[in-house]
mmCIF file of C-alpha atoms and ligand atoms in Angstrom:
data_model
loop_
_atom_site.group_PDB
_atom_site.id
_atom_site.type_symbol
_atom_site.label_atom_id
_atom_site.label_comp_id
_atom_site.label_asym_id
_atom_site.label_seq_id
_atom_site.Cartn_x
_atom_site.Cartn_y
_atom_site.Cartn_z
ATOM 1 C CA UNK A 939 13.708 -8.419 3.381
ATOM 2 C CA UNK A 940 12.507 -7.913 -0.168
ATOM 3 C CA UNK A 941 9.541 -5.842 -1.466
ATOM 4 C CA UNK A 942 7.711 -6.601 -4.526
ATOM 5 C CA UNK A 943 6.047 -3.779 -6.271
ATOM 6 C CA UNK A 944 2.926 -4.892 -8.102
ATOM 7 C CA UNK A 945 1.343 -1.979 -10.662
ATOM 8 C CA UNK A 946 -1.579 -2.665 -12.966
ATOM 9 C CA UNK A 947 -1.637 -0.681 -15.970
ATOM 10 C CA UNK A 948 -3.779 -0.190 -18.948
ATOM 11 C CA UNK A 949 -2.083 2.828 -21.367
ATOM 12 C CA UNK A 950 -0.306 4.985 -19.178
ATOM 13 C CA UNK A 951 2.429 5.533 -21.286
ATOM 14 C CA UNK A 952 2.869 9.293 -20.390
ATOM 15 C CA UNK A 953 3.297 8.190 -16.733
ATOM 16 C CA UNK A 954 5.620 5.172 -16.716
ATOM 17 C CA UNK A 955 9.104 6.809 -16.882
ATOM 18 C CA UNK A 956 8.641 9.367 -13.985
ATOM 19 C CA UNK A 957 6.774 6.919 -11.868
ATOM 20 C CA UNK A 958 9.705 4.067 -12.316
ATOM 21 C CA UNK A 959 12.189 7.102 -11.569
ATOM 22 C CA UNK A 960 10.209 8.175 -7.969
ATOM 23 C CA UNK A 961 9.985 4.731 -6.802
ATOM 24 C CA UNK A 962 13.462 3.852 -7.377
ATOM 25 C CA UNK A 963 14.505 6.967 -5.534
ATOM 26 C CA UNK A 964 12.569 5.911 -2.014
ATOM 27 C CA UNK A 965 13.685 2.284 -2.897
ATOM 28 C CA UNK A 966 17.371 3.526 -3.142
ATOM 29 C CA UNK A 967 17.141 5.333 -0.262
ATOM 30 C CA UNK A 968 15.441 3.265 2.083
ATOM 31 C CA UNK A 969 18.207 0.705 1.031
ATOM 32 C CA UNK A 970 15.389 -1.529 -0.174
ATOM 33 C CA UNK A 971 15.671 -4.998 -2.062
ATOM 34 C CA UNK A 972 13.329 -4.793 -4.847
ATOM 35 C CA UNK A 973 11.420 -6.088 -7.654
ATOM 36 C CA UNK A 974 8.911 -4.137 -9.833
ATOM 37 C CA UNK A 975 6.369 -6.157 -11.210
ATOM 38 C CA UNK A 976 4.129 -4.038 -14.150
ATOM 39 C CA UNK A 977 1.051 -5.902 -15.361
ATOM 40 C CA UNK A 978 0.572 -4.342 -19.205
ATOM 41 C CA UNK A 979 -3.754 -5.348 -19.060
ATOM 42 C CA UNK A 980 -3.626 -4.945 -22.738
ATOM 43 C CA UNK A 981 -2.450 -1.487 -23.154
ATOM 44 C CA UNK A 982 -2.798 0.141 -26.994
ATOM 45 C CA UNK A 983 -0.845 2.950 -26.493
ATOM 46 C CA UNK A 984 3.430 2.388 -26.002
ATOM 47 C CA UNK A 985 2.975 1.402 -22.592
ATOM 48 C CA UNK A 986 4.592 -2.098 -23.209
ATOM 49 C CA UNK A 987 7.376 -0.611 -24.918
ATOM 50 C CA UNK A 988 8.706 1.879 -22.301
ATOM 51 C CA UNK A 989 8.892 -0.660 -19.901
ATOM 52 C CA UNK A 990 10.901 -3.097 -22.294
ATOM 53 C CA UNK A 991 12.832 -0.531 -22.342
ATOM 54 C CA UNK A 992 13.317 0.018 -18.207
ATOM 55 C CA UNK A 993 13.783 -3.830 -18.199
ATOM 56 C CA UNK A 994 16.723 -3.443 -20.073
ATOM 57 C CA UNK A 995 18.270 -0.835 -17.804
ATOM 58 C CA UNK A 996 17.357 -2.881 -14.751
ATOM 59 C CA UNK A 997 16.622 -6.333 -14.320
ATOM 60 C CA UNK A 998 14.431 -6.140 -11.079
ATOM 61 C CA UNK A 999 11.708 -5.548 -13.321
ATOM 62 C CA UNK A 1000 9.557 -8.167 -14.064
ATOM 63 C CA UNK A 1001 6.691 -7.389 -17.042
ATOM 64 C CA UNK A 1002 3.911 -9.447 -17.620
ATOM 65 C CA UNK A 1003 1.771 -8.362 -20.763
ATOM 66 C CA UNK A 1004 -1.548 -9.350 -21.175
ATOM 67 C CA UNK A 1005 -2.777 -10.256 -24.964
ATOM 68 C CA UNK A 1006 -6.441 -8.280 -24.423
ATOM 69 C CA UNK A 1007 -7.341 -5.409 -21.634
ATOM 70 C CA UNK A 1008 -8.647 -7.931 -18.720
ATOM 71 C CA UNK A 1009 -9.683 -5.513 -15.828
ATOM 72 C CA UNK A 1010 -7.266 -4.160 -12.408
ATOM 73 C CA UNK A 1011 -8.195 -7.220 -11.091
ATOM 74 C CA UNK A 1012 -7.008 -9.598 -13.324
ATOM 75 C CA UNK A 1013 -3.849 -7.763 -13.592
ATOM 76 C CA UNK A 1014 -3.508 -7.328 -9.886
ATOM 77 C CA UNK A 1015 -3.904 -11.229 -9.712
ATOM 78 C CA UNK A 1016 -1.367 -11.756 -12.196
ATOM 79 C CA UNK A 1017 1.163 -9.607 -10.074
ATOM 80 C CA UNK A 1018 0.168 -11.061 -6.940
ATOM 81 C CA UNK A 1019 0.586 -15.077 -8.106
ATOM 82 C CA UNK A 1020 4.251 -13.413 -9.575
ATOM 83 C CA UNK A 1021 5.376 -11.806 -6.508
ATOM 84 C CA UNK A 1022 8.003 -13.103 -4.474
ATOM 85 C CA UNK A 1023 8.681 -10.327 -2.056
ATOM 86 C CA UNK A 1024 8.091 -10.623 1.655
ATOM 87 C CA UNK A 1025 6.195 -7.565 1.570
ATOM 88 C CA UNK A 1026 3.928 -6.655 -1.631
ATOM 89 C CA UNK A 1027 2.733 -2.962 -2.276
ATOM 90 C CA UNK A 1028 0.349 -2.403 -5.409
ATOM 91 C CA UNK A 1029 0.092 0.669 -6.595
ATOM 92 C CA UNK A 1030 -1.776 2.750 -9.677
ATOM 93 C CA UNK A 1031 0.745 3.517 -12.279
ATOM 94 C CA UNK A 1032 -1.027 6.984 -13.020
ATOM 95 C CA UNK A 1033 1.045 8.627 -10.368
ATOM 96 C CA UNK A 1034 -2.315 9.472 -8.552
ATOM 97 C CA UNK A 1035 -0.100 7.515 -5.594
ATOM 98 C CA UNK A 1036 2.662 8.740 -4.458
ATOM 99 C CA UNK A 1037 5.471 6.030 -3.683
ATOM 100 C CA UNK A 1038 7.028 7.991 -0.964
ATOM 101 C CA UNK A 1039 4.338 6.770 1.215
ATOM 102 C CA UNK A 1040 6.194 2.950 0.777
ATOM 103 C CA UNK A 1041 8.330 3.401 3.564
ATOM 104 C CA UNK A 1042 5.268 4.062 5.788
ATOM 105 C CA UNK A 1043 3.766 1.057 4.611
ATOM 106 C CA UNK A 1044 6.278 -0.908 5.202
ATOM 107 C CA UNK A 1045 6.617 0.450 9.049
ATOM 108 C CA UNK A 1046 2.867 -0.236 9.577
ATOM 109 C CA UNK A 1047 3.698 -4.057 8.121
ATOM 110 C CA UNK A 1048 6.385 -4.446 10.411
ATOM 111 C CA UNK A 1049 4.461 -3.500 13.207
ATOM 112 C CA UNK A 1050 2.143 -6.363 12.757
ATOM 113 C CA UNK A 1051 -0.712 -5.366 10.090
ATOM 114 C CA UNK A 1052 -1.360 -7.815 7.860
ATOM 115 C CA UNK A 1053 -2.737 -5.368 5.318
ATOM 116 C CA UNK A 1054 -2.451 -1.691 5.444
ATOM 117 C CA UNK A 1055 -4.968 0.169 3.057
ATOM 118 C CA UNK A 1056 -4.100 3.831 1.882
ATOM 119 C CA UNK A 1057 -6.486 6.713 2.903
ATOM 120 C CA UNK A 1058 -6.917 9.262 0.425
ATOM 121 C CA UNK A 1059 -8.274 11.515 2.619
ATOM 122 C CA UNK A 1060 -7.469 15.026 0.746
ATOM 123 C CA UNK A 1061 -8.705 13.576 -2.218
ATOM 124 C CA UNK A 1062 -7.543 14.950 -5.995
ATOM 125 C CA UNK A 1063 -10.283 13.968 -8.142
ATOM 126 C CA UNK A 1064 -13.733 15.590 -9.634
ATOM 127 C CA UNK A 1065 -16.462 15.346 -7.427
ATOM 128 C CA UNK A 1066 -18.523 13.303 -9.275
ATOM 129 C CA UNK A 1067 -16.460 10.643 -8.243
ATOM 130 C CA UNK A 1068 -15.411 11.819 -4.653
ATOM 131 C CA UNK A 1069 -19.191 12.019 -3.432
ATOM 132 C CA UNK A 1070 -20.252 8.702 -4.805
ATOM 133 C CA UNK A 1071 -17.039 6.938 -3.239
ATOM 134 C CA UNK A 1072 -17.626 8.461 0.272
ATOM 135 C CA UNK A 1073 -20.925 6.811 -0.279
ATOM 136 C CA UNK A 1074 -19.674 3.634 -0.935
ATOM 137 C CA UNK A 1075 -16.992 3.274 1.522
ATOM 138 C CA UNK A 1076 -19.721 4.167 3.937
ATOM 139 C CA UNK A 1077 -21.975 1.644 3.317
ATOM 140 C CA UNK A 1078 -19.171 -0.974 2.882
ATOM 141 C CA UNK A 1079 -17.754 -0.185 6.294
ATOM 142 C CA UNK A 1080 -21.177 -0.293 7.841
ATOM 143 C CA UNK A 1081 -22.179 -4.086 6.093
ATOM 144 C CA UNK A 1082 -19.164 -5.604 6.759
ATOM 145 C CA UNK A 1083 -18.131 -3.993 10.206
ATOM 146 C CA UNK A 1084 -14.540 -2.828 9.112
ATOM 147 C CA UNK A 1085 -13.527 0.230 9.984
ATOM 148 C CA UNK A 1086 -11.631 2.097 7.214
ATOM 149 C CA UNK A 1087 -12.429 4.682 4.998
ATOM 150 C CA UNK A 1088 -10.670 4.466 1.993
ATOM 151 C CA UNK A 1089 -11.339 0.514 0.332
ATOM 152 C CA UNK A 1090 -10.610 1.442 -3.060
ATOM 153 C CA UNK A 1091 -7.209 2.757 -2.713
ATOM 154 C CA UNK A 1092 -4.850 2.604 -4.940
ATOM 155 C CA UNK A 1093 -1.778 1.665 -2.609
ATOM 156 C CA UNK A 1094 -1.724 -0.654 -0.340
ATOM 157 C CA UNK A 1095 0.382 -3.062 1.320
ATOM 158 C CA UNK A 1096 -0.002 -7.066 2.397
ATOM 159 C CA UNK A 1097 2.430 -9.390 4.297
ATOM 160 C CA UNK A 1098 3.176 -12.322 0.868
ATOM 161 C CA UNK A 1099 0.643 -14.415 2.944
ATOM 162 C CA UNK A 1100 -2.251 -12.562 2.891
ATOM 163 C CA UNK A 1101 -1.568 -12.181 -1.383
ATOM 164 C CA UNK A 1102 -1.069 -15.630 -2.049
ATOM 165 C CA UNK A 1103 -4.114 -16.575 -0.140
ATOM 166 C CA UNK A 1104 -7.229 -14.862 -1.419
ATOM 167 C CA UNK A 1105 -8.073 -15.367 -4.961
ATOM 168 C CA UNK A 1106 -8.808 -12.032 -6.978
ATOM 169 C CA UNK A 1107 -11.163 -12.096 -9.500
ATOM 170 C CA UNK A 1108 -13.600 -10.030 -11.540
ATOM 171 C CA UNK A 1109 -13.414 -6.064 -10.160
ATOM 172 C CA UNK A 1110 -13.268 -8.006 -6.477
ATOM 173 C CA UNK A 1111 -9.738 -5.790 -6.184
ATOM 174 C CA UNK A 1112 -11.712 -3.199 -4.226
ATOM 175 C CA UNK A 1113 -13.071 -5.543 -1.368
ATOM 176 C CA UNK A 1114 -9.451 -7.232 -0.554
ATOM 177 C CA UNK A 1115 -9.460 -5.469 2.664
ATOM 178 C CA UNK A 1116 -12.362 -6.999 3.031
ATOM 179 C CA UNK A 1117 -11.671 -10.483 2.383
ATOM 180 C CA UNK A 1118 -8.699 -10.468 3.922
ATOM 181 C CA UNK A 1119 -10.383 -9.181 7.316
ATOM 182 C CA UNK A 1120 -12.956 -12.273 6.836
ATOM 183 C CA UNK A 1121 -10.164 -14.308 6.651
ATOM 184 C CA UNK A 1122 -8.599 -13.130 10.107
ATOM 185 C CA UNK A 1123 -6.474 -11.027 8.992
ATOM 186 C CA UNK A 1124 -5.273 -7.594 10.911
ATOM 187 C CA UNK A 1125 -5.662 -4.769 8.404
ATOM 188 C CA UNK A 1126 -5.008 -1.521 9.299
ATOM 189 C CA UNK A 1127 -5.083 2.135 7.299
ATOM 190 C CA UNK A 1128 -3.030 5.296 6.629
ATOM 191 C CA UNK A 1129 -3.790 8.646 5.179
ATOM 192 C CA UNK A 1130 -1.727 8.992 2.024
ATOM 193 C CA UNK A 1131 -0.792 11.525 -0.117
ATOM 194 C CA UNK A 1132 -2.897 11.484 -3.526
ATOM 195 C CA UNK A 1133 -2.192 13.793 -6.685
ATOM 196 C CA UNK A 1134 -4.287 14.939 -9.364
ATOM 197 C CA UNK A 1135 -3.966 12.768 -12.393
ATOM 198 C CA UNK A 1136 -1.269 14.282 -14.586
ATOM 199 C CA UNK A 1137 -1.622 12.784 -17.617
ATOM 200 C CA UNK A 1138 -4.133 10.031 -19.448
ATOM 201 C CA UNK A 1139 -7.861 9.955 -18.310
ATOM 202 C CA UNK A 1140 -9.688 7.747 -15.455
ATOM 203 C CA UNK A 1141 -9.880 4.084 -17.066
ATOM 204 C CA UNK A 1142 -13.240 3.519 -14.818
ATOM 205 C CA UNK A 1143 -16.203 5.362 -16.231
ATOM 206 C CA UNK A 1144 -20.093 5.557 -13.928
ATOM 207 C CA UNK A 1145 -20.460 1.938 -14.057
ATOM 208 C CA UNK A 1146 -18.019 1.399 -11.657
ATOM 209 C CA UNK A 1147 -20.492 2.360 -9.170
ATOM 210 C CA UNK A 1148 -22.930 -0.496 -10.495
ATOM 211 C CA UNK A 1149 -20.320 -2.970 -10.625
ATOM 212 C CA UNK A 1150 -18.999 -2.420 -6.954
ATOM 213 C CA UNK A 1151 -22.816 -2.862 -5.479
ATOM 214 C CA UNK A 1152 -22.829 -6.202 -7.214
ATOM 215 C CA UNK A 1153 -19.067 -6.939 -5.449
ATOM 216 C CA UNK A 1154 -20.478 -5.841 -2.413
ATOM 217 C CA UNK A 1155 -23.257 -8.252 -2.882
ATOM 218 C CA UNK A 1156 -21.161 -11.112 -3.877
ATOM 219 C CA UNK A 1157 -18.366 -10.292 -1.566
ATOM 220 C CA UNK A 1158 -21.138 -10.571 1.567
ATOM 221 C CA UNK A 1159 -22.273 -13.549 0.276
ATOM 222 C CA UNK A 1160 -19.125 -15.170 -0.272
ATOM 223 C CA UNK A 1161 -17.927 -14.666 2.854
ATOM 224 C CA UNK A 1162 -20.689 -15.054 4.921
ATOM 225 C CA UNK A 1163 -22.699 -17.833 2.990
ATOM 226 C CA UNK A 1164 -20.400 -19.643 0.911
ATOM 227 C CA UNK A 1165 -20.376 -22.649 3.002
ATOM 228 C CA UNK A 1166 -23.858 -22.632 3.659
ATOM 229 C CA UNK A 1167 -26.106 -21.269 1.229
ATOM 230 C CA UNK A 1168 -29.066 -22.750 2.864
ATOM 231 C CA UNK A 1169 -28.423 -20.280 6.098
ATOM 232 C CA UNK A 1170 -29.465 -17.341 3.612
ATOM 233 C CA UNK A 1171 -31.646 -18.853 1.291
ATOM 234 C CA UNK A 1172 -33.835 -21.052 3.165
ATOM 235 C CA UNK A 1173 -34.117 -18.129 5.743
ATOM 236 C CA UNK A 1174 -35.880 -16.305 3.731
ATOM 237 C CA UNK A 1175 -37.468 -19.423 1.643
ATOM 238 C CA UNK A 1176 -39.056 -20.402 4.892
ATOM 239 C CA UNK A 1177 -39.903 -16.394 5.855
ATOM 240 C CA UNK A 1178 -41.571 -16.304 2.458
ATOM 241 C CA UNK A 1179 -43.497 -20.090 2.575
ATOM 242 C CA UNK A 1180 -44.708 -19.297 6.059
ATOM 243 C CA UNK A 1181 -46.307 -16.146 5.514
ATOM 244 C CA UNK A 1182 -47.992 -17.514 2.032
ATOM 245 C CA UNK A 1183 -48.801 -20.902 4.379
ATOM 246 C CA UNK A 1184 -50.754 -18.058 6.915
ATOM 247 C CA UNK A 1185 -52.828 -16.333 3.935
ATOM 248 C CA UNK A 1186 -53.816 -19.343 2.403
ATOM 249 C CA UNK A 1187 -54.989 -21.267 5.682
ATOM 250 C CA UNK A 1188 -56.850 -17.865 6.718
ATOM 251 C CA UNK A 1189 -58.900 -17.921 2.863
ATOM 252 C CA UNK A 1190 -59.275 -21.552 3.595
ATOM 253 C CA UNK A 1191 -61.388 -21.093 6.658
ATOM 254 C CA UNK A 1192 -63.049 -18.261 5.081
ATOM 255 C CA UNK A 1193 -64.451 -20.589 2.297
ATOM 256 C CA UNK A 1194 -65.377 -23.645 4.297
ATOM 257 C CA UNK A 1195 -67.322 -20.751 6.330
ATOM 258 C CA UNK A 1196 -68.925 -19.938 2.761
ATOM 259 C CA UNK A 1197 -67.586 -17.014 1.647
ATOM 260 C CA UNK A 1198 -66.139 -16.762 -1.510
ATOM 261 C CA UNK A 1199 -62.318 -16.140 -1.767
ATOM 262 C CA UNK A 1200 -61.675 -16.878 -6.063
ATOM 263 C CA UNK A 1201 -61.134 -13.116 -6.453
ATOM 264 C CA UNK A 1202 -59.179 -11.802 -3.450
ATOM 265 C CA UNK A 1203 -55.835 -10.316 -4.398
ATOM 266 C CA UNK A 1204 -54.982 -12.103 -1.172
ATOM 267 C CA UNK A 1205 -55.294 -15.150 -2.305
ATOM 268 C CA UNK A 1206 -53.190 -14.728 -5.382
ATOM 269 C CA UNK A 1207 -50.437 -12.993 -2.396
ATOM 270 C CA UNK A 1208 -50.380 -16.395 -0.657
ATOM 271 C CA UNK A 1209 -50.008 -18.474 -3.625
ATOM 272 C CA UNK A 1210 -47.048 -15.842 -4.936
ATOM 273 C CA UNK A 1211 -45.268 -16.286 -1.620
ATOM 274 C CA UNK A 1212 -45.783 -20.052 -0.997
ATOM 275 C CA UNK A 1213 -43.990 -20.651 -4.731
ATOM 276 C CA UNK A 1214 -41.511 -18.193 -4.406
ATOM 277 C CA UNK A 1215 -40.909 -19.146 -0.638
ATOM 278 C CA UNK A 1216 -40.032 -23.128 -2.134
ATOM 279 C CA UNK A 1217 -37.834 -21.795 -4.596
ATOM 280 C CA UNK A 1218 -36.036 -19.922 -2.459
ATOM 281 C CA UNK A 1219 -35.628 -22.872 -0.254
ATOM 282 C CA UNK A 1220 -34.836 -25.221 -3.406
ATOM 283 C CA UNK A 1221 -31.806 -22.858 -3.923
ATOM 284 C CA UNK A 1222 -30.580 -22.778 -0.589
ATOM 285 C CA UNK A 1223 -30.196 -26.800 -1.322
ATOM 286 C CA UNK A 1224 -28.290 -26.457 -4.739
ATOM 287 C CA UNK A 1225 -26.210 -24.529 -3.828
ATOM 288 C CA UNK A 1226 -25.219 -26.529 -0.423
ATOM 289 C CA UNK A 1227 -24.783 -29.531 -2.909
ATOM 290 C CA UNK A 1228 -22.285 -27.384 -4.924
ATOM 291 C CA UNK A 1229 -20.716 -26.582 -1.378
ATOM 292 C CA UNK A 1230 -20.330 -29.742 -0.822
ATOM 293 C CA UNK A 1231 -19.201 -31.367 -4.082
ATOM 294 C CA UNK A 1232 -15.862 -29.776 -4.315
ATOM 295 C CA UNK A 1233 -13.431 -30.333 -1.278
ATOM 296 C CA UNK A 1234 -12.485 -26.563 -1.205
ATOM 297 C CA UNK A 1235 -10.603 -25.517 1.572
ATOM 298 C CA UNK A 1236 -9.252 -22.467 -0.097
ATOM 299 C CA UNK A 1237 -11.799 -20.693 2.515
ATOM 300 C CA UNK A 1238 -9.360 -20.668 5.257
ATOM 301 C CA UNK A 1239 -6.735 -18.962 6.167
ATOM 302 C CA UNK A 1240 -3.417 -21.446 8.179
ATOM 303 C CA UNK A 1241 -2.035 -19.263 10.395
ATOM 304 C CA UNK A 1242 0.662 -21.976 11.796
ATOM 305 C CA UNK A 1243 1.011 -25.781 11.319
ATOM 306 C CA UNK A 1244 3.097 -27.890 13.487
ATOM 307 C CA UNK A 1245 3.330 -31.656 12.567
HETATM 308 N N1 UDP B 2674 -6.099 -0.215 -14.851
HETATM 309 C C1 UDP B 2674 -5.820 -1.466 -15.392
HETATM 310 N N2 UDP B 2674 -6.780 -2.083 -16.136
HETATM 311 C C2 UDP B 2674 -8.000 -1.533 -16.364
HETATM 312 C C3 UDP B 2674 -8.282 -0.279 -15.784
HETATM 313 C C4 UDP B 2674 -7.302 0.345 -15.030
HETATM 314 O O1 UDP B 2674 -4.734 -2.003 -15.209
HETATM 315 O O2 UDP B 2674 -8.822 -2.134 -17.050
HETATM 316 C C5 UDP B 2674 -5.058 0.465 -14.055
HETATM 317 C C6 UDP B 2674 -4.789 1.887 -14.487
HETATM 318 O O3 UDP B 2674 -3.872 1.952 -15.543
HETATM 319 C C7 UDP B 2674 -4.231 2.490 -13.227
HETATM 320 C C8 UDP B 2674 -5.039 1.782 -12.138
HETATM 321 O O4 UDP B 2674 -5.532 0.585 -12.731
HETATM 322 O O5 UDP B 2674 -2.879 2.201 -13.057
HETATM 323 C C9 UDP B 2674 -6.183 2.637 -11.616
HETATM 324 O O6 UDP B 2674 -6.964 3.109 -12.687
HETATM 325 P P1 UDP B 2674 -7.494 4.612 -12.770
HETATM 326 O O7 UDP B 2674 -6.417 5.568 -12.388
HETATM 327 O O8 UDP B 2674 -8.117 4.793 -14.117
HETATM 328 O O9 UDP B 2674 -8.620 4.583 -11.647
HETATM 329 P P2 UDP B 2674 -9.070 5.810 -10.721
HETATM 330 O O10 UDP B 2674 -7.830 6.465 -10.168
HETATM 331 O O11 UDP B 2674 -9.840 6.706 -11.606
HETATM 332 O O12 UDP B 2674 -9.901 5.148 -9.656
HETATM 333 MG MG1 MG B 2675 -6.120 6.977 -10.975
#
């Protein structure tokens, strides 16, 4: 059994040498076959030089250096189309994750997760970004009906399947638990150890908290909806045309009765929802004809095939 290590970076040069020397100490000692894949996401600092450097000393290292800094995701996606391991564990490079926790990992793969999420559940950072996160992984668990804690953890592990099978794109990296449970996948969750970052500063400023409410958004969508766009759209196209359809037939008997109706805000309610309501509806349809004009089966997840 091999395990590919996949680690995103983006200037953590302070970090590099004593995280490469703890993970080849558990690897050692577990007896592990190995390969270390860094993703350099357009560092500026000497990041792409120390590990040039550990390349040279060992050969299961595998660097791939991207020309501009492209986001975790990108550089997780990188990893993950590189990896060749039976088992692949990504992990922050800032030594906020600790890789003793691998063999644990690996245990919890072996006994049949697919996916097994880290729990930093004595966490190390400020609060202004503990509070906000318990927030987040709240609402996330509660909208998409998985229970774990911890989505945005650094460390995690997946069975080579589960990698090669859901694209990563944009800052999606925090919802693979996610997408992989969509896709029928077992994913489970341990508490792991997490340290205080040592060196460097947190490469994720406030907006991260903006950007994963948009994820969540498109990540419920896309794995709800994505083959039928109408479902969502037209639902509430057809919510909004009926209730302007309602208003408008109510002002119409009202004026054949002879009252006037030009200058009821009601009126101009009824028209507002009636348009809106067909629009709605009209983008349901677009976006089934999208659906439907590429043959994209990229959606589901083979389990077995026997032919
Ligand atoms: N990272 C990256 N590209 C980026 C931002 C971050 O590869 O654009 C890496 C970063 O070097 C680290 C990991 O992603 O290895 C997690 O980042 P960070 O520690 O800043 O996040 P936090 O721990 O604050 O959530
Ligand atoms: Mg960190």
């Amino acid at each position: 059994m091999k395990v590919s290590i996949v680690i995103p970076l983006y200037n953590e040069e302070e970090s590099l040498l004593e995280l490469y020397d703890t993970i080849i100490n558990v690897l050692k000692t577990e007896n592990l076959n190995y390969e270390i894949i860094f993703i350099d996401d357009g560092s500026k600092d000497d990041s792409l030089n120390i590990l040039k450097e550990l390349h040279f000393k060992d050969n299961n290292i595998k660097i791939y250096g991207f020309q501009k800094n492209c986001g975790k995701s990108a550089a997780l996606s990188q990893g993950f189309k590189k990896a060749s391991g039976d088992i692949v564990i990504t992990m922050d490079a800032d030594l906020q994750d600790d890789p003793n926790e691998i063999p644990k990992l690996i245990e919890m793969i072996n006994s049949g997760h697919d996916l097994v999420s880290g729990w930093k559940k004595k966490r190390n950072d400020p609060i202004s970004k503990t509070i906000p996160s318990k927030l987040f992984n709240f609402i996330t668990s509660k909208l998409t009906g998985i229970k774990i804690h911890d989505f945005n953890c650094g460390l995690k592990a997946y069975r080579k399947k589960v990698i090669k099978d859901i694209p990563v794109y944009g800052e999606l990296h925090r919802y693979l638990p996610v997408l992989a449970h969509w896709r029928g996948y077992k994913v489970g969750e341990i508490v792991v150890l997490h340290h205080e970052r040592k060196y460097g500063k947190t490469k994720f400023g406030a907006r991260r908290f903006l950007s994963g409410f948009f994820d969540l958004f498109t990540v419920l969508f896309l794995t709800r909806y994505r083959q039928k766009p109408l479902h969502l759209f037209g639902f509430f196209g057809l919510l909004s045309f009926l209730t302007g359809f309602i208003i408008s037939l109510y002002l119409t008997i009202l004026w054949f009765q002879g009252y006037g109706i030009g200058s009821r805000p009601l009126l101009f309610l009824g028209v507002l929802l009636i348009i809106v309501g067909m629009q709605s509806f009209s983008i349901g349809l677009i976006g089934e004809m999208i659906t439907n004009s590429k043959d994209d089966d990229s959606m589901y997840s083979v389990k077995e095939i026997i032919e």
